[in-house]
CSV table of C-alpha atoms and ligand atoms in Angstrom, one decimal:
chain,number,residue,atom,x,y,z
A,29,MET,CA,138.1,114.6,87.8
A,30,THR,CA,134.8,112.8,87.1
A,31,ARG,CA,132.2,113.0,89.7
A,32,LEU,CA,128.9,111.2,89.7
A,33,LYS,CA,125.6,112.3,91.2
A,34,LEU,CA,123.4,109.6,92.9
A,35,ALA,CA,119.8,110.5,93.9
A,36,ILE,CA,118.1,108.9,96.9
A,37,GLN,CA,114.8,109.6,98.6
A,38,LYS,CA,115.1,112.5,101.1
A,39,SER,CA,112.7,111.1,103.6
A,40,GLY,CA,110.2,108.2,103.4
A,41,ARG,CA,110.2,104.5,103.2
A,42,LEU,CA,113.4,104.1,101.1
A,43,ALA,CA,115.4,106.9,102.6
A,44,GLU,CA,117.1,105.2,105.6
A,45,GLU,CA,118.0,101.9,103.9
A,46,SER,CA,119.3,103.6,100.8
A,47,LEU,CA,121.7,105.7,102.8
A,48,ALA,CA,122.7,102.7,105.0
A,49,LEU,CA,123.5,100.6,102.0
A,50,LEU,CA,125.7,103.3,100.5
A,51,GLU,CA,127.5,103.8,103.9
A,52,ARG,CA,128.1,100.1,104.2
A,53,SER,CA,129.6,100.2,100.7
A,54,GLY,CA,132.2,102.6,102.0
A,55,LEU,CA,130.7,105.9,100.9
A,56,LYS,CA,131.0,108.8,103.3
A,57,PHE,CA,129.4,112.2,102.7
A,58,ALA,CA,129.9,115.7,104.0
A,59,LYS,CA,126.3,116.6,104.9
A,60,SER,CA,125.3,120.1,103.8
A,61,LYS,CA,122.9,122.3,105.9
A,62,ASP,CA,120.2,122.4,103.3
A,63,LYS,CA,120.3,118.6,103.2
A,64,LEU,CA,119.8,118.5,99.5
A,65,PHE,CA,123.3,117.9,98.2
A,66,TRP,CA,125.9,115.9,100.1
A,67,PHE,CA,129.5,115.8,98.9
A,68,GLY,CA,131.1,112.4,98.5
A,69,GLU,CA,134.3,112.2,100.6
A,70,THR,CA,135.6,108.7,100.0
A,71,LEU,CA,134.6,108.2,96.3
A,72,PRO,CA,133.8,110.9,93.8
A,73,ILE,CA,130.1,110.2,94.1
A,74,ASP,CA,127.8,113.0,95.5
A,75,LEU,CA,124.4,112.5,96.9
A,76,LEU,CA,121.2,114.3,95.9
A,77,LEU,CA,118.3,114.0,98.3
A,78,VAL,CA,115.0,114.4,96.6
A,79,ARG,CA,111.4,113.1,96.4
A,80,ASP,CA,111.4,109.5,95.0
A,81,ASP,CA,109.0,110.4,92.2
A,82,ASP,CA,111.6,112.9,90.8
A,83,ILE,CA,114.4,110.3,90.5
A,84,PRO,CA,113.4,108.8,87.1
A,85,ARG,CA,113.1,112.2,85.5
A,86,LEU,CA,116.5,113.3,87.0
A,87,LEU,CA,118.1,110.2,85.5
A,88,LEU,CA,116.4,110.6,82.1
A,89,ALA,CA,117.5,114.3,82.0
A,90,GLY,CA,121.1,113.3,82.9
A,91,VAL,CA,121.0,115.5,86.0
A,92,CYS,CA,121.9,112.4,88.0
A,93,GLN,CA,123.8,109.3,86.7
A,94,LEU,CA,122.6,107.0,89.4
A,95,GLY,CA,119.5,106.7,91.6
A,96,VAL,CA,117.9,104.4,94.2
A,97,VAL,CA,114.1,104.1,93.6
A,98,GLY,CA,111.3,101.6,93.8
A,99,GLY,CA,110.6,99.4,90.8
A,100,ASN,CA,107.1,100.8,90.9
A,101,VAL,CA,108.2,104.4,90.3
A,102,ALA,CA,110.9,103.4,87.7
A,103,GLU,CA,108.6,101.1,85.8
A,104,GLU,CA,105.8,103.7,85.8
A,105,LYS,CA,108.2,106.2,84.0
A,106,ALA,CA,109.4,103.4,81.7
A,107,ALA,CA,105.9,102.5,80.8
A,108,GLU,CA,105.1,106.1,80.0
A,109,LYS,CA,108.2,106.4,77.8
A,110,ALA,CA,107.3,103.1,76.0
A,111,ARG,CA,103.8,104.3,75.3
A,112,GLN,CA,105.2,107.5,73.8
A,113,ASN,CA,107.4,105.3,71.6
A,114,GLU,CA,110.6,106.4,73.4
A,115,THR,CA,111.7,102.9,74.2
A,116,GLU,CA,115.3,103.8,73.6
A,117,THR,CA,115.3,106.2,76.6
A,118,THR,CA,113.9,103.8,79.2
A,119,LEU,CA,115.5,103.5,82.6
A,120,GLU,CA,118.1,100.8,83.1
A,121,PRO,CA,118.1,98.9,86.4
A,122,LEU,CA,121.6,97.9,87.5
A,123,LEU,CA,120.8,95.9,90.6
A,124,PRO,CA,117.8,95.0,92.7
A,125,LEU,CA,118.5,96.0,96.3
A,126,GLY,CA,116.2,93.7,98.4
A,127,PHE,CA,114.4,96.3,100.4
A,128,GLY,CA,111.3,98.5,99.9
A,129,ARG,CA,109.3,95.4,98.8
A,130,CYS,CA,105.7,96.1,97.9
A,131,ARG,CA,103.1,95.0,95.4
A,132,LEU,CA,100.9,97.0,93.1
A,133,MET,CA,97.5,95.3,93.2
A,134,LEU,CA,94.2,95.4,91.4
A,135,ALA,CA,91.5,95.5,94.1
A,136,ALA,CA,87.7,95.8,93.9
A,137,PRO,CA,84.8,95.9,96.4
A,138,GLU,CA,84.4,92.8,98.5
A,139,LYS,CA,82.0,90.2,97.1
A,140,GLY,CA,81.2,92.6,94.2
A,141,ALA,CA,80.7,92.1,90.5
A,142,ILE,CA,84.4,92.4,89.6
A,143,ARG,CA,85.9,88.9,90.2
A,144,SER,CA,88.8,89.1,87.6
A,145,VAL,CA,90.5,91.6,85.3
A,146,ASN,CA,88.1,90.5,82.5
A,147,ASP,CA,85.2,92.0,84.4
A,148,LEU,CA,86.8,95.5,84.0
A,149,ASP,CA,85.6,96.2,80.4
A,150,GLY,CA,84.0,99.7,80.4
A,151,LYS,CA,84.7,100.2,84.1
A,152,ARG,CA,86.6,103.0,85.9
A,153,ILE,CA,89.9,102.2,87.7
A,154,ALA,CA,91.4,104.7,90.2
A,155,THR,CA,95.1,104.7,90.6
A,156,SER,CA,98.3,106.8,91.1
A,157,TYR,CA,100.0,104.5,88.5
A,158,PRO,CA,98.1,105.2,85.3
A,159,GLU,CA,100.9,103.9,83.0
A,160,LEU,CA,101.4,100.6,84.7
A,161,THR,CA,97.6,100.2,84.9
A,162,LEU,CA,97.2,100.9,81.2
A,163,ARG,CA,100.1,98.5,80.3
A,164,TYR,CA,98.5,95.8,82.5
A,165,LEU,CA,95.0,96.3,80.9
A,166,LYS,CA,96.4,96.4,77.4
A,167,ALA,CA,98.3,93.1,77.9
A,168,ARG,CA,95.0,91.5,78.8
A,169,GLY,CA,93.0,93.1,76.0
A,170,VAL,CA,90.7,94.9,78.5
A,171,GLN,CA,89.3,98.4,77.8
A,172,ALA,CA,88.7,100.5,80.9
A,173,ASP,CA,88.9,104.1,82.0
A,174,VAL,CA,91.9,105.0,84.2
A,175,VAL,CA,91.1,107.8,86.7
A,176,LEU,CA,94.3,109.4,88.0
A,177,LEU,CA,94.3,110.1,91.8
A,178,ASN,CA,97.4,111.2,93.7
A,179,GLY,CA,96.2,110.0,97.1
A,180,ALA,CA,93.4,108.3,99.0
A,181,VAL,CA,92.9,105.9,96.0
A,182,GLU,CA,91.4,103.3,98.3
A,183,ILE,CA,88.3,105.4,99.1
A,184,ALA,CA,87.4,106.0,95.4
A,185,PRO,CA,85.1,102.9,95.1
A,186,SER,CA,83.0,103.8,98.2
A,187,MET,CA,82.8,107.5,97.0
A,188,GLY,CA,81.4,106.2,93.7
A,189,SER,CA,84.2,107.7,91.6
A,190,ALA,CA,85.7,104.3,90.5
A,191,ASP,CA,84.7,100.6,90.2
A,192,ALA,CA,88.1,99.3,91.1
A,193,ILE,CA,91.6,100.5,92.1
A,194,VAL,CA,95.2,99.7,91.4
A,195,ASP,CA,97.3,100.6,94.4
A,196,LEU,CA,100.4,99.6,96.5
A,197,VAL,CA,99.6,97.0,99.1
A,198,SER,CA,101.8,95.7,101.8
A,199,THR,CA,99.7,94.1,104.5
A,200,GLY,CA,96.2,94.5,103.1
A,201,THR,CA,94.9,96.3,106.2
A,202,THR,CA,94.0,99.5,104.3
A,203,LEU,CA,92.1,97.4,101.7
A,204,ARG,CA,90.1,95.6,104.3
A,205,ALA,CA,89.2,98.8,106.1
A,206,ASN,CA,87.7,100.1,102.9
A,207,HIS,CA,85.9,96.8,102.1
A,208,LEU,CA,88.1,96.0,99.2
A,209,GLU,CA,89.7,92.8,98.2
A,210,VAL,CA,92.7,91.9,96.0
A,211,ILE,CA,91.8,90.6,92.5
A,212,ASP,CA,95.2,90.4,90.9
A,213,GLU,CA,98.8,91.5,91.1
A,214,VAL,CA,99.9,94.2,88.7
A,215,LEU,CA,103.5,94.5,89.7
A,216,ALA,CA,105.9,93.1,92.4
A,217,SER,CA,108.3,95.8,93.3
A,218,GLU,CA,111.5,96.4,95.3
A,219,ALA,CA,114.0,99.2,95.4
A,220,GLY,CA,116.7,99.1,92.8
A,221,LEU,CA,119.8,101.0,91.7
A,222,TYR,CA,119.1,102.6,88.4
A,223,ARG,CA,121.3,104.5,86.0
A,224,CYS,CA,120.9,107.1,83.3
A,225,PRO,CA,120.3,105.6,79.9
A,226,ASN,CA,123.1,107.4,78.0
A,227,PRO,CA,126.6,105.9,78.1
A,228,LEU,CA,129.2,107.9,80.1
A,229,GLU,CA,132.9,108.4,79.7
A,230,ALA,CA,135.2,105.5,80.6
A,231,GLU,CA,136.2,106.9,84.0
A,232,ALA,CA,132.5,107.3,85.1
A,233,GLU,CA,131.6,103.9,83.8
A,234,ALA,CA,134.5,102.4,85.8
A,235,LEU,CA,133.3,104.3,88.9
A,236,ILE,CA,129.8,102.8,88.5
A,237,GLN,CA,131.4,99.4,88.2
A,238,THR,CA,133.3,99.9,91.5
A,239,LEU,CA,130.1,100.9,93.3
A,240,LEU,CA,128.2,97.9,91.9
A,241,THR,CA,130.9,95.5,93.0
A,242,ARG,CA,130.9,97.0,96.5
A,243,ILE,CA,127.1,96.9,96.8
A,244,GLU,CA,127.0,93.3,95.6
A,245,GLY,CA,129.6,92.5,98.2
A,246,VAL,CA,127.5,94.1,100.9
A,247,LYS,CA,124.4,92.2,99.8
A,248,GLN,CA,126.3,88.9,99.8
A,249,ALA,CA,127.9,89.6,103.2
A,250,ALA,CA,124.5,90.4,104.7
A,251,GLU,CA,123.6,86.7,104.4
A,252,ALA,CA,127.1,85.2,104.6
A,253,LYS,CA,128.4,83.6,107.8
A,254,TYR,CA,131.9,82.4,108.8
A,255,VAL,CA,131.4,79.0,110.4
A,256,MET,CA,134.0,77.2,112.6
A,257,MET,CA,133.7,73.8,114.4
A,258,HIS,CA,135.6,70.7,115.5
A,259,ALA,CA,134.7,67.6,113.5
A,260,PRO,CA,135.7,63.9,113.3
A,261,ARG,CA,138.2,63.6,110.4
A,262,ALA,CA,136.3,60.6,109.1
A,263,LYS,CA,133.1,62.7,108.8
A,264,LEU,CA,134.5,65.6,106.8
A,265,ALA,CA,132.6,64.9,103.6
A,266,ASP,CA,129.3,64.5,105.4
A,267,ILE,CA,129.8,67.7,107.4
A,268,THR,CA,130.8,69.8,104.4
A,269,ALA,CA,127.7,68.7,102.6
A,270,LEU,CA,125.6,70.0,105.5
A,271,LEU,CA,127.0,73.6,105.2
A,272,PRO,CA,124.6,75.9,103.3
A,273,GLY,CA,126.3,77.4,100.2
A,274,ALA,CA,129.9,76.7,101.4
A,275,GLU,CA,132.9,76.5,99.2
A,276,THR,CA,135.7,74.0,100.0
A,277,PRO,CA,136.4,74.4,103.7
A,278,THR,CA,139.7,75.0,105.4
A,279,VAL,CA,140.8,72.0,107.5
A,280,LEU,CA,143.3,72.5,110.4
A,281,GLU,CA,145.1,70.1,112.7
A,282,LEU,CA,143.9,69.9,116.3
A,283,GLU,CA,147.0,69.6,118.5
A,284,GLY,CA,147.2,66.2,120.1
A,285,ASP,CA,144.0,64.7,118.5
A,286,PRO,CA,144.6,62.8,115.3
A,287,HIS,CA,141.0,61.9,114.9
A,288,ARG,CA,139.4,65.4,115.0
A,289,VAL,CA,140.1,68.5,113.0
A,290,ALA,CA,139.1,72.2,113.1
A,291,LEU,CA,136.9,73.1,110.0
A,292,HIS,CA,136.4,76.7,108.8
A,293,ALA,CA,134.0,77.7,106.0
A,294,VAL,CA,132.2,80.7,104.6
A,295,CYS,CA,128.5,79.9,104.1
A,296,THR,CA,127.0,82.2,101.5
A,297,GLU,CA,123.5,81.2,102.3
A,298,GLN,CA,121.6,81.8,105.6
A,299,VAL,CA,122.7,79.5,108.4
A,300,PHE,CA,119.7,78.4,110.6
A,301,TRP,CA,119.6,76.5,114.0
A,302,GLU,CA,118.5,73.4,112.0
A,303,HIS,CA,121.8,73.4,110.2
A,304,LEU,CA,123.7,73.6,113.5
A,305,GLU,CA,121.7,70.7,115.0
A,306,ARG,CA,122.3,68.5,112.0
A,307,LEU,CA,126.0,69.3,112.1
A,308,LYS,CA,126.1,68.3,115.8
A,309,GLU,CA,124.3,65.0,115.0
A,310,ALA,CA,126.9,64.4,112.4
A,311,GLY,CA,129.6,64.6,115.1
A,312,ALA,CA,130.6,68.3,115.0
A,313,SER,CA,131.3,70.2,118.3
A,314,ALA,CA,132.3,73.7,119.4
A,315,ILE,CA,130.3,75.2,116.5
A,316,LEU,CA,130.7,79.0,116.1
A,317,VAL,CA,128.8,81.1,113.6
A,318,LEU,CA,130.3,84.6,113.0
A,319,PRO,CA,129.0,87.5,110.9
A,320,VAL,CA,130.9,88.5,107.7
A,321,GLU,CA,131.3,92.2,107.4
A,322,LYS,CA,132.6,92.6,103.8
A,323,MET,CA,133.2,90.2,100.9
A,324,LEU,CA,135.2,90.6,97.7
A,325,ALA,CA,135.0,87.5,95.6
B,20,ATP,P1,108.1,111.2,98.6
B,20,ATP,O1,107.8,112.3,99.5
B,20,ATP,O2,109.6,110.9,98.5
B,20,ATP,O3,107.4,111.3,97.3
B,20,ATP,P2,106.3,108.9,99.0
B,20,ATP,O4,105.2,109.2,99.9
B,20,ATP,O5,106.0,108.9,97.5
B,20,ATP,O6,107.5,109.9,99.3
B,20,ATP,P3,106.9,106.5,100.4
B,20,ATP,O7,105.6,106.2,101.0
B,20,ATP,O8,108.1,106.9,101.3
B,20,ATP,O9,106.9,107.5,99.2
B,20,ATP,O10,107.3,105.2,99.6
B,20,ATP,C1,108.5,105.2,98.8
B,20,ATP,C2,108.5,103.8,98.1
B,20,ATP,O11,108.6,102.8,99.0
B,20,ATP,C3,107.4,103.5,97.2
B,20,ATP,O12,107.4,104.0,95.9
B,20,ATP,C4,107.6,101.9,97.1
B,20,ATP,O13,108.5,101.6,96.1
B,20,ATP,C5,108.1,101.6,98.5
B,20,ATP,N1,107.2,100.9,99.4
B,20,ATP,C6,107.5,99.9,100.2
B,20,ATP,N2,106.4,99.5,100.9
B,20,ATP,C7,105.4,100.3,100.6
B,20,ATP,C8,104.1,100.4,101.1
B,20,ATP,N3,103.5,99.5,102.0
B,20,ATP,N4,103.3,101.4,100.6
B,20,ATP,C9,103.8,102.3,99.7
B,20,ATP,N5,105.1,102.2,99.2
B,20,ATP,C10,105.9,101.2,99.7
B,21,ZN,ZN1,106.8,109.8,96.2
C-alpha cells in the first residue's frame, strides 16, 4: 500500500495553519510522543514535523513527497539549484495556500545614498536569502557583494557590515526601529503546497490529486456562503445579478404568495453587508447568510 510523507513546519509562523488546513481537508493523524512523525489515519498520508528550512531539501532528496513551505524558502532553494544549472530538479509548487504572506524587501538607511537598486553597484548587501538576492541583482545588471547573515540582518547597516539589506518584512516596524526604509520588493511570498520533482507511481499521483481536490474545496468553502432570502418574483433577474459569484439560484414557491419566492444560492465570493443592503433595496427580505463547510464542484 502506497503511503506518502508530507512535511510541515514543527513550530513557527506556518505550523498552526498548515495543520489546520490538512485537518479541514479530512486528514487525521495519530500523534507520536516524539512529535516528529504522525501516522495518517484517514488517508495514507503521514506527517513529518520539521524546521521549515529543511523542507525543500527533504523534497528534493525524495524523503518527503509533499511539503508546506513559504514561497521564500522554496524559491531560495530553487534559485540555488538554477544557479548550479540543475534546473530540472527545481521544486514544483502545486497550490498557493493563502496564508504566511510576507515580502522579501530591499531596504537601506533612511535618507541615505541608496535610493534604488541601481545605487548598489559595488556595495554590500546583508541577507539570509543570498540566492534570491543574487537572482534579483543579476536580473537588474547590478554587481554587489552579498553578505550571508542568519539572523539580526536589520542591524548590519548600523554595525557597518553592510550598506543595505534584503529581509522579510511584514509591518515595517523592525525596519523603522533600525532607521531603514524600503527601496524595492524582491519577492512576494505566501505558503504553498510543494511536491518532489520526480514522478511517482500512479497510486501515489492519484493520492496527491485527491489531497489537492480536497484542499481546493476547503479554500473555496472558506469564502463561500449559502444565501437564502424571499424575493419578488418580478425582480428575480435583478436580485440574482446582485449576488457575488453565484451560479443559477434555486427558486422555490412560497405557500399562499404568488408574487414572492424563496431564493437560495451559493455565493463563491465574499458576501459583505453592502451586498445585503442592495438586495434589500431591490425588494428582498428575510435574508440569511450561512457558512459553507465543504465544497466539491
Ligand atoms: P524554523 O524554526 O522552522 O526554521 P523560522 O524561524 O525559520 O522557523 P518562522 O519565523 O516561523 O520561521 O517563519 C516561517 C515562514 O513564515 C517564513 O519562511 C515565511 O514564509 C513566513 N512568514 C510570514 N510572515 C512572516 C514575517 N513577518 N516574518 C518572517 N516570516 C514570515
Ligand atoms: Zn526556518
